[in-house]
CSV table of C-alpha atoms and ligand atoms in Angstrom, one decimal:
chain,number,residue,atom,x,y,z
W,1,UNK,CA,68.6,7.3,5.8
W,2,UNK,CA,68.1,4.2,7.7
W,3,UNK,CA,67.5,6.1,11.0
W,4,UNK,CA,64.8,8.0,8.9
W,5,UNK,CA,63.2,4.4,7.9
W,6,UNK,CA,62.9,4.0,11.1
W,7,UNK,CA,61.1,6.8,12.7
W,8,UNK,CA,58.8,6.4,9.6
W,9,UNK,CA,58.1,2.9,10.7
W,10,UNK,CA,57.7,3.9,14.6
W,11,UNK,CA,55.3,6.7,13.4
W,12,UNK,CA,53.4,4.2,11.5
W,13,UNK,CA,53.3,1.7,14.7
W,14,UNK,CA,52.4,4.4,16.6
W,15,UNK,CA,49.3,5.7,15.2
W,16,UNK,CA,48.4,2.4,14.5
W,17,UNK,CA,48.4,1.7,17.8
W,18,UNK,CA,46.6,4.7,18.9
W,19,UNK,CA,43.8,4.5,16.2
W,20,UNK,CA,40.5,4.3,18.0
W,21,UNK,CA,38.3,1.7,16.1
W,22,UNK,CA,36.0,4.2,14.0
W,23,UNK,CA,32.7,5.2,16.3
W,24,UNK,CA,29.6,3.0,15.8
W,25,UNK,CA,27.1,5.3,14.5
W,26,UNK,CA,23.6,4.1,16.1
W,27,UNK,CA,20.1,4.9,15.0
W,28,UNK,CA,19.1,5.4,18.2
W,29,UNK,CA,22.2,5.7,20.5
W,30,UNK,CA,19.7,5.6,23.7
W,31,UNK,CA,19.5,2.0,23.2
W,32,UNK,CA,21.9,1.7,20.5
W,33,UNK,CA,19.8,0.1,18.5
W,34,UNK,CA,18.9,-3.1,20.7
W,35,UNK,CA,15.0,-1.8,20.7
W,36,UNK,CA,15.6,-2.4,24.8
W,37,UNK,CA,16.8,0.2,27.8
W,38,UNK,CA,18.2,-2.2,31.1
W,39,UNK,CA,18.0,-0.5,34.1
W,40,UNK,CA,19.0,-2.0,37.1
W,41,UNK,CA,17.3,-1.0,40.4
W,42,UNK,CA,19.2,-0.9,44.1
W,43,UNK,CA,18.9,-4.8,45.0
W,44,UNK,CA,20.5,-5.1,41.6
W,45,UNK,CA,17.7,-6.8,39.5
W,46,UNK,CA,18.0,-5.8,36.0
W,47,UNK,CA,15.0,-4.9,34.3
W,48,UNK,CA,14.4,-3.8,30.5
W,49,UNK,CA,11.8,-2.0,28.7
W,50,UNK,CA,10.8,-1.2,25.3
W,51,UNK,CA,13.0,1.9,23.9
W,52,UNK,CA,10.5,4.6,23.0
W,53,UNK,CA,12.2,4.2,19.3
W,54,UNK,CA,10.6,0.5,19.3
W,55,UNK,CA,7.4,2.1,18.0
W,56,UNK,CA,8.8,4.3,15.8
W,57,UNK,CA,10.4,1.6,14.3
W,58,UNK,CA,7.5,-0.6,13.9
W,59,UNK,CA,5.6,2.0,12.4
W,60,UNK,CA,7.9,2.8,9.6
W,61,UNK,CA,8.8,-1.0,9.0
W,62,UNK,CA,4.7,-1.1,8.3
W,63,UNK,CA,5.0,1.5,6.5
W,64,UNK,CA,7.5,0.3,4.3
W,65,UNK,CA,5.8,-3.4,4.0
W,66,UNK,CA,2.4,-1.6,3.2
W,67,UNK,CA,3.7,-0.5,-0.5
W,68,UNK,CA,2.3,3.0,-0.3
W,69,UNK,CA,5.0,4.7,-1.8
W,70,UNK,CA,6.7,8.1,-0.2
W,71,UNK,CA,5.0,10.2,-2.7
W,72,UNK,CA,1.2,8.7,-1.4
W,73,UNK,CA,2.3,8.7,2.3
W,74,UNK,CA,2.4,13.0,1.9
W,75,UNK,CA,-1.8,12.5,1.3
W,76,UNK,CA,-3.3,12.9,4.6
W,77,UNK,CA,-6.5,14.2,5.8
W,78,UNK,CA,-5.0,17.5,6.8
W,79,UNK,CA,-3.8,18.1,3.3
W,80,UNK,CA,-7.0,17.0,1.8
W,81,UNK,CA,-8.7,20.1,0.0
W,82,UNK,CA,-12.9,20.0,0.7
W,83,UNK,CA,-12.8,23.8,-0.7
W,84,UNK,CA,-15.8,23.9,1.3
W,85,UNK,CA,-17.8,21.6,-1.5
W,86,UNK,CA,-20.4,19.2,0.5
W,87,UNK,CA,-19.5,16.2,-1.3
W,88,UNK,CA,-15.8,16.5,-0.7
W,89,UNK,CA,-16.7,17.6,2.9
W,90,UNK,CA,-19.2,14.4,3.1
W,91,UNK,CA,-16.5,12.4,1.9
W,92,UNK,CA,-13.6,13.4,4.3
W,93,UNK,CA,-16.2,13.1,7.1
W,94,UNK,CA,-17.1,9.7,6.4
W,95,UNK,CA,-13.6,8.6,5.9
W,96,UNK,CA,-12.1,10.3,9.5
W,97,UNK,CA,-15.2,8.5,10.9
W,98,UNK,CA,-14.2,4.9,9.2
W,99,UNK,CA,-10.7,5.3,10.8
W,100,UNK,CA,-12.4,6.2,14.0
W,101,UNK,CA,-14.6,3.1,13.8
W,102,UNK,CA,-12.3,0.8,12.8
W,103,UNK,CA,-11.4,-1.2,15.8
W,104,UNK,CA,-15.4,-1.4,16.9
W,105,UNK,CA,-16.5,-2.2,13.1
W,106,UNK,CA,-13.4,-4.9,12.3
W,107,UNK,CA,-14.7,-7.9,11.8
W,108,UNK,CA,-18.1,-7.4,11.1
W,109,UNK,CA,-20.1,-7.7,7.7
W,110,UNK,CA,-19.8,-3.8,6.9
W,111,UNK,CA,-16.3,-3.3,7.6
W,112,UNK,CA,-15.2,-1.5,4.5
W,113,UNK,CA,-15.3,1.4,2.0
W,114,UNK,CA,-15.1,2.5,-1.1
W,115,UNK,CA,-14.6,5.6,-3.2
W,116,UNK,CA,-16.4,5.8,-5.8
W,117,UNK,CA,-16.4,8.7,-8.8
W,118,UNK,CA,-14.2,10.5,-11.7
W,119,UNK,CA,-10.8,10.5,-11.8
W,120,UNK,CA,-9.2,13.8,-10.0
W,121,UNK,CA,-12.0,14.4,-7.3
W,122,UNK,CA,-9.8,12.9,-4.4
W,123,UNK,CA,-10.8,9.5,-4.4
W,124,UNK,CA,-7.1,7.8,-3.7
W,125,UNK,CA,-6.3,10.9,-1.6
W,126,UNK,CA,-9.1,9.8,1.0
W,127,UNK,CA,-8.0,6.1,0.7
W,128,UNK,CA,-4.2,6.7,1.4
W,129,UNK,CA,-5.3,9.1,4.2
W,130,UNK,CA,-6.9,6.2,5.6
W,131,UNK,CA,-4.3,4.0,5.4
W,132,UNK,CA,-1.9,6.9,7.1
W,133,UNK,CA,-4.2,7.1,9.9
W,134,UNK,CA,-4.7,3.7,10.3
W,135,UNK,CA,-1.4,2.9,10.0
W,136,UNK,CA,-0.3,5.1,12.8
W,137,UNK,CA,-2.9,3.3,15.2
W,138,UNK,CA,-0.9,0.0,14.6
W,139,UNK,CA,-2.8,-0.8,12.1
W,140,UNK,CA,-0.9,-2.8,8.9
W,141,UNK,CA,-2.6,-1.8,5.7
W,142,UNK,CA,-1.5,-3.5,2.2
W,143,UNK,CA,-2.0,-1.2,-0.6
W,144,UNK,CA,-2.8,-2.8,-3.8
W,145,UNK,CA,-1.9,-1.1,-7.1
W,146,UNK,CA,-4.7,-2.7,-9.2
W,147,UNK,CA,-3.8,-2.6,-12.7
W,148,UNK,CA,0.3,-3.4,-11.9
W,149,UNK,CA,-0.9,-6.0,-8.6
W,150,UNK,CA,-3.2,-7.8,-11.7
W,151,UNK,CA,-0.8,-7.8,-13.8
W,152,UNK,CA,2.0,-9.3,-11.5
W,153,UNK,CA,-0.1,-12.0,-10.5
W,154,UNK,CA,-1.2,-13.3,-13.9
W,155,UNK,CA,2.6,-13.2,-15.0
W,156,UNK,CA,2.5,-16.1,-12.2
W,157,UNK,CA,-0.6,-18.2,-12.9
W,158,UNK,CA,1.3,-21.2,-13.7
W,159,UNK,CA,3.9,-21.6,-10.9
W,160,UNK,CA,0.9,-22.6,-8.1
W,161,UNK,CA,3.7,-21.7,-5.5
W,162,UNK,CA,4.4,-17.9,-6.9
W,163,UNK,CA,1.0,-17.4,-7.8
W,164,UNK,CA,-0.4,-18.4,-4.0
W,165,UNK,CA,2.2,-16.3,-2.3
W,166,UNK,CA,1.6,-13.1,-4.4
W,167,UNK,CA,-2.3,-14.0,-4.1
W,168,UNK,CA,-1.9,-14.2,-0.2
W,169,UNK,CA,-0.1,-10.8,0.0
W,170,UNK,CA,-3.3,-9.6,-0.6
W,171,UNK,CA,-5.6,-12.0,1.0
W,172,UNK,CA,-3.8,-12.4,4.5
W,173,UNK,CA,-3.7,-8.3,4.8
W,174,UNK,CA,-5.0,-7.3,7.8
W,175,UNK,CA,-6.1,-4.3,5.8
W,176,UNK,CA,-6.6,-4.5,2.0
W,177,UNK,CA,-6.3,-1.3,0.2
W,178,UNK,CA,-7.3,-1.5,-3.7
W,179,UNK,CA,-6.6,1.5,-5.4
W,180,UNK,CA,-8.3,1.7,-9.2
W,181,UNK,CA,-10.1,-1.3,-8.9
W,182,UNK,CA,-11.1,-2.6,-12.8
W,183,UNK,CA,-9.4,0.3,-14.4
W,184,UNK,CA,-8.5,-0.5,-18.0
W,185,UNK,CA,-9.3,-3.6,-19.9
W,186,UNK,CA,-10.8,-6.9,-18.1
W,187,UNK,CA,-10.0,-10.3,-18.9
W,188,UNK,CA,-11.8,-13.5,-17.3
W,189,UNK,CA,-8.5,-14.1,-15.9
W,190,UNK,CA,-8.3,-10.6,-13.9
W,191,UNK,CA,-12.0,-10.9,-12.7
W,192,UNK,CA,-10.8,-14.6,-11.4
W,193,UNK,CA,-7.7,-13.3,-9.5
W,194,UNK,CA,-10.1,-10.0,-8.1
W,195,UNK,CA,-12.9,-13.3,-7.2
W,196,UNK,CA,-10.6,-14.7,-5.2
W,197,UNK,CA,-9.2,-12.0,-3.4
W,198,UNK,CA,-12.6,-10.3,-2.2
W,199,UNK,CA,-13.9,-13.5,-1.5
W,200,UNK,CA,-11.7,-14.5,0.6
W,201,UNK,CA,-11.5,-11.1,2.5
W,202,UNK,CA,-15.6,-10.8,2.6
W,203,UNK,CA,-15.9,-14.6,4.3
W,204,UNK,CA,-13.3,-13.8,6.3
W,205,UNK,CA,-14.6,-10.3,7.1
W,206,UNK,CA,-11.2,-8.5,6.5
W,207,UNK,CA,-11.7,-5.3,5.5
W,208,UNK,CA,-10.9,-3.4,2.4
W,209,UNK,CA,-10.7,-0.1,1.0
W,210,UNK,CA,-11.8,0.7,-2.2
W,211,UNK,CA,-11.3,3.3,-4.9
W,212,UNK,CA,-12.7,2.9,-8.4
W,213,UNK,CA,-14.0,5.2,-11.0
W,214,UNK,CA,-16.7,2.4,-11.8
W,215,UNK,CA,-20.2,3.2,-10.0
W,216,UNK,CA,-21.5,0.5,-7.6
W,217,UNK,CA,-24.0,-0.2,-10.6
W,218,UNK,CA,-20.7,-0.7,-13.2
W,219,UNK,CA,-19.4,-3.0,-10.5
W,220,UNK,CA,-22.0,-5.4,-10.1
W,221,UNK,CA,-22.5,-4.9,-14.3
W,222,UNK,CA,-18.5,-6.0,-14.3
W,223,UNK,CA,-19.3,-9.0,-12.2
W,224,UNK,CA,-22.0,-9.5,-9.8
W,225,UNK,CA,-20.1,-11.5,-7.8
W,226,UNK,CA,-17.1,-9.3,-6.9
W,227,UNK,CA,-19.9,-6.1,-7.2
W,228,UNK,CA,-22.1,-7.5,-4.8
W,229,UNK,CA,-19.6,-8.7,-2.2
W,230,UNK,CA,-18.0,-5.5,-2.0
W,231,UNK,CA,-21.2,-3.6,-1.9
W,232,UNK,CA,-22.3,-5.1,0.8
W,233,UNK,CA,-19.2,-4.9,2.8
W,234,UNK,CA,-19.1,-1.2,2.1
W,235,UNK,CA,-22.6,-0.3,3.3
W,236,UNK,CA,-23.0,3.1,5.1
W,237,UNK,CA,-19.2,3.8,3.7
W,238,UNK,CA,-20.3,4.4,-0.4
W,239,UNK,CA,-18.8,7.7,-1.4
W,240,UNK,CA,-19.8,8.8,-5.0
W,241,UNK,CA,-17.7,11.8,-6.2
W,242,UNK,CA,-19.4,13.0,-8.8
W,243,UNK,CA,-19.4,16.7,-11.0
W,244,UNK,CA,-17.2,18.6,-13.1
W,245,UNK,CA,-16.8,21.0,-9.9
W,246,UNK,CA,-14.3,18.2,-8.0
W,247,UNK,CA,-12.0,17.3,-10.6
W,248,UNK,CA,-9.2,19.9,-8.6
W,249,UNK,CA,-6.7,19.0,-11.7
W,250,UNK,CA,-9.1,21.6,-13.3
W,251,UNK,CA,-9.7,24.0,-10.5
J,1,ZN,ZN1,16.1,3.1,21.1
């Protein structure tokens, strides 16, 4: 009995011994995870460069910070139906050619665009396909859930500290993305909140993306001051989708 205690205790020493600590499981085992790959050369000076995961890594943390949620990140130009109607194919073209203009067109007066039309024709399709695009040109893009960011923000109007930090999210993007911009019901305090943000963006030239199912004359009819700021930043890049014909929830 006793001698049987004890070859159950050396067992258990012995595979205690023996146990391996478990393998680290890295991301990337190239650089395990360090972002860096040393190499050192034959008079023994180490050098280190970016691991080609770096970038990967960057992109996706943008992606994450951006907001667009894995469901929107699937809309991309590629998947974007035209069905050969000239509008839709108008309105693809002019949004490839705002991503391809981007860099040149930055900070300048028209830097922005916005959808414009019914709901279902594709309007937030070709606005998250920008982002995508931009996005993977290094691009950091905020995208800004109107109704809900609104919403949020006024819940925070009276703590100045809350209320500037959720504001600046907005303000400070390098890219602002505003997806159903006035939809639903409009208080003085919502056109406030919106006043401040495109201000701030248009005398600042940041650029914004806009969709909206108001026309550029409901806009400026909402409030001339938001209407005609964005209006102006958008010029060239105004895409009306209008007619039963694009609504492809009915097609
Ligand atoms: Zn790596």
């Amino acid at each position: 009995m006793a001698d049987e205690w004890e070859a159950f205790l050396e067992r258990i020493r012995r595979e205690h011994l023996s146990s391996d600590p478990p393998p680290i499981q890295y991301e990337c085992p190239k650089c395990r995870d360090t972002g860096f790959i040393y190499h050192t050369d034959e008079n023994g000076h180490e050098t280190a460069r970016r691991c080609e995961c770096f970038a990967i890594r960057q992109a996706n943390d943008m992606m994450k910070r951006s907001g667009i949620s894995a469901e929107f990140q699937k809309k991309t130009f590629d998947n974007f139906a035209a069905r050969g109607n000239p509008q839709l194919l108008n309105a693809k073209t002019k949004a490839r050619q705002y991503v391809e203009n981007f860099v040149q067109t930055e900070h300048e007066r028209y830097n922005s665009i916005l959808f414009t039309g019914q709901p279902g024709a594709g309007k937030t399709h070709l606005g998250t396909a920008i982002c995508g695009a931009l996005m993977k040109n290094g691009v950091a893009v905020i995208y800004m859930a109107y109704r809900n960011a609104v919403t949020k923000i006024k819940q925070n109007i009276i703590d100045e500290v809350v209320y500037n930090r959720e504001l600046n999210r907005y303000t400070s993007a390098r890219v602002l993305y505003i997806d159903d911009l006035l939809k639903g019901r409009l208080t003085d305090t919502d056109i406030n909140i919106m006043y401040d943000i495109v201000n701030y963006r248009y005398m600042n030239n940041m650029p914004i993306i806009v969709s909206t199912e108001k026309s550029p004359n409901d806009l400026l009819a909402f409030d001339e001051a938001i209407g005609s700021r964005l209006i102006e930043m958008c010029r060239g890049n105004i895409i009306q989708l209008q007619g039963k014909e694009l609504n492809y929830r009915l097609s």
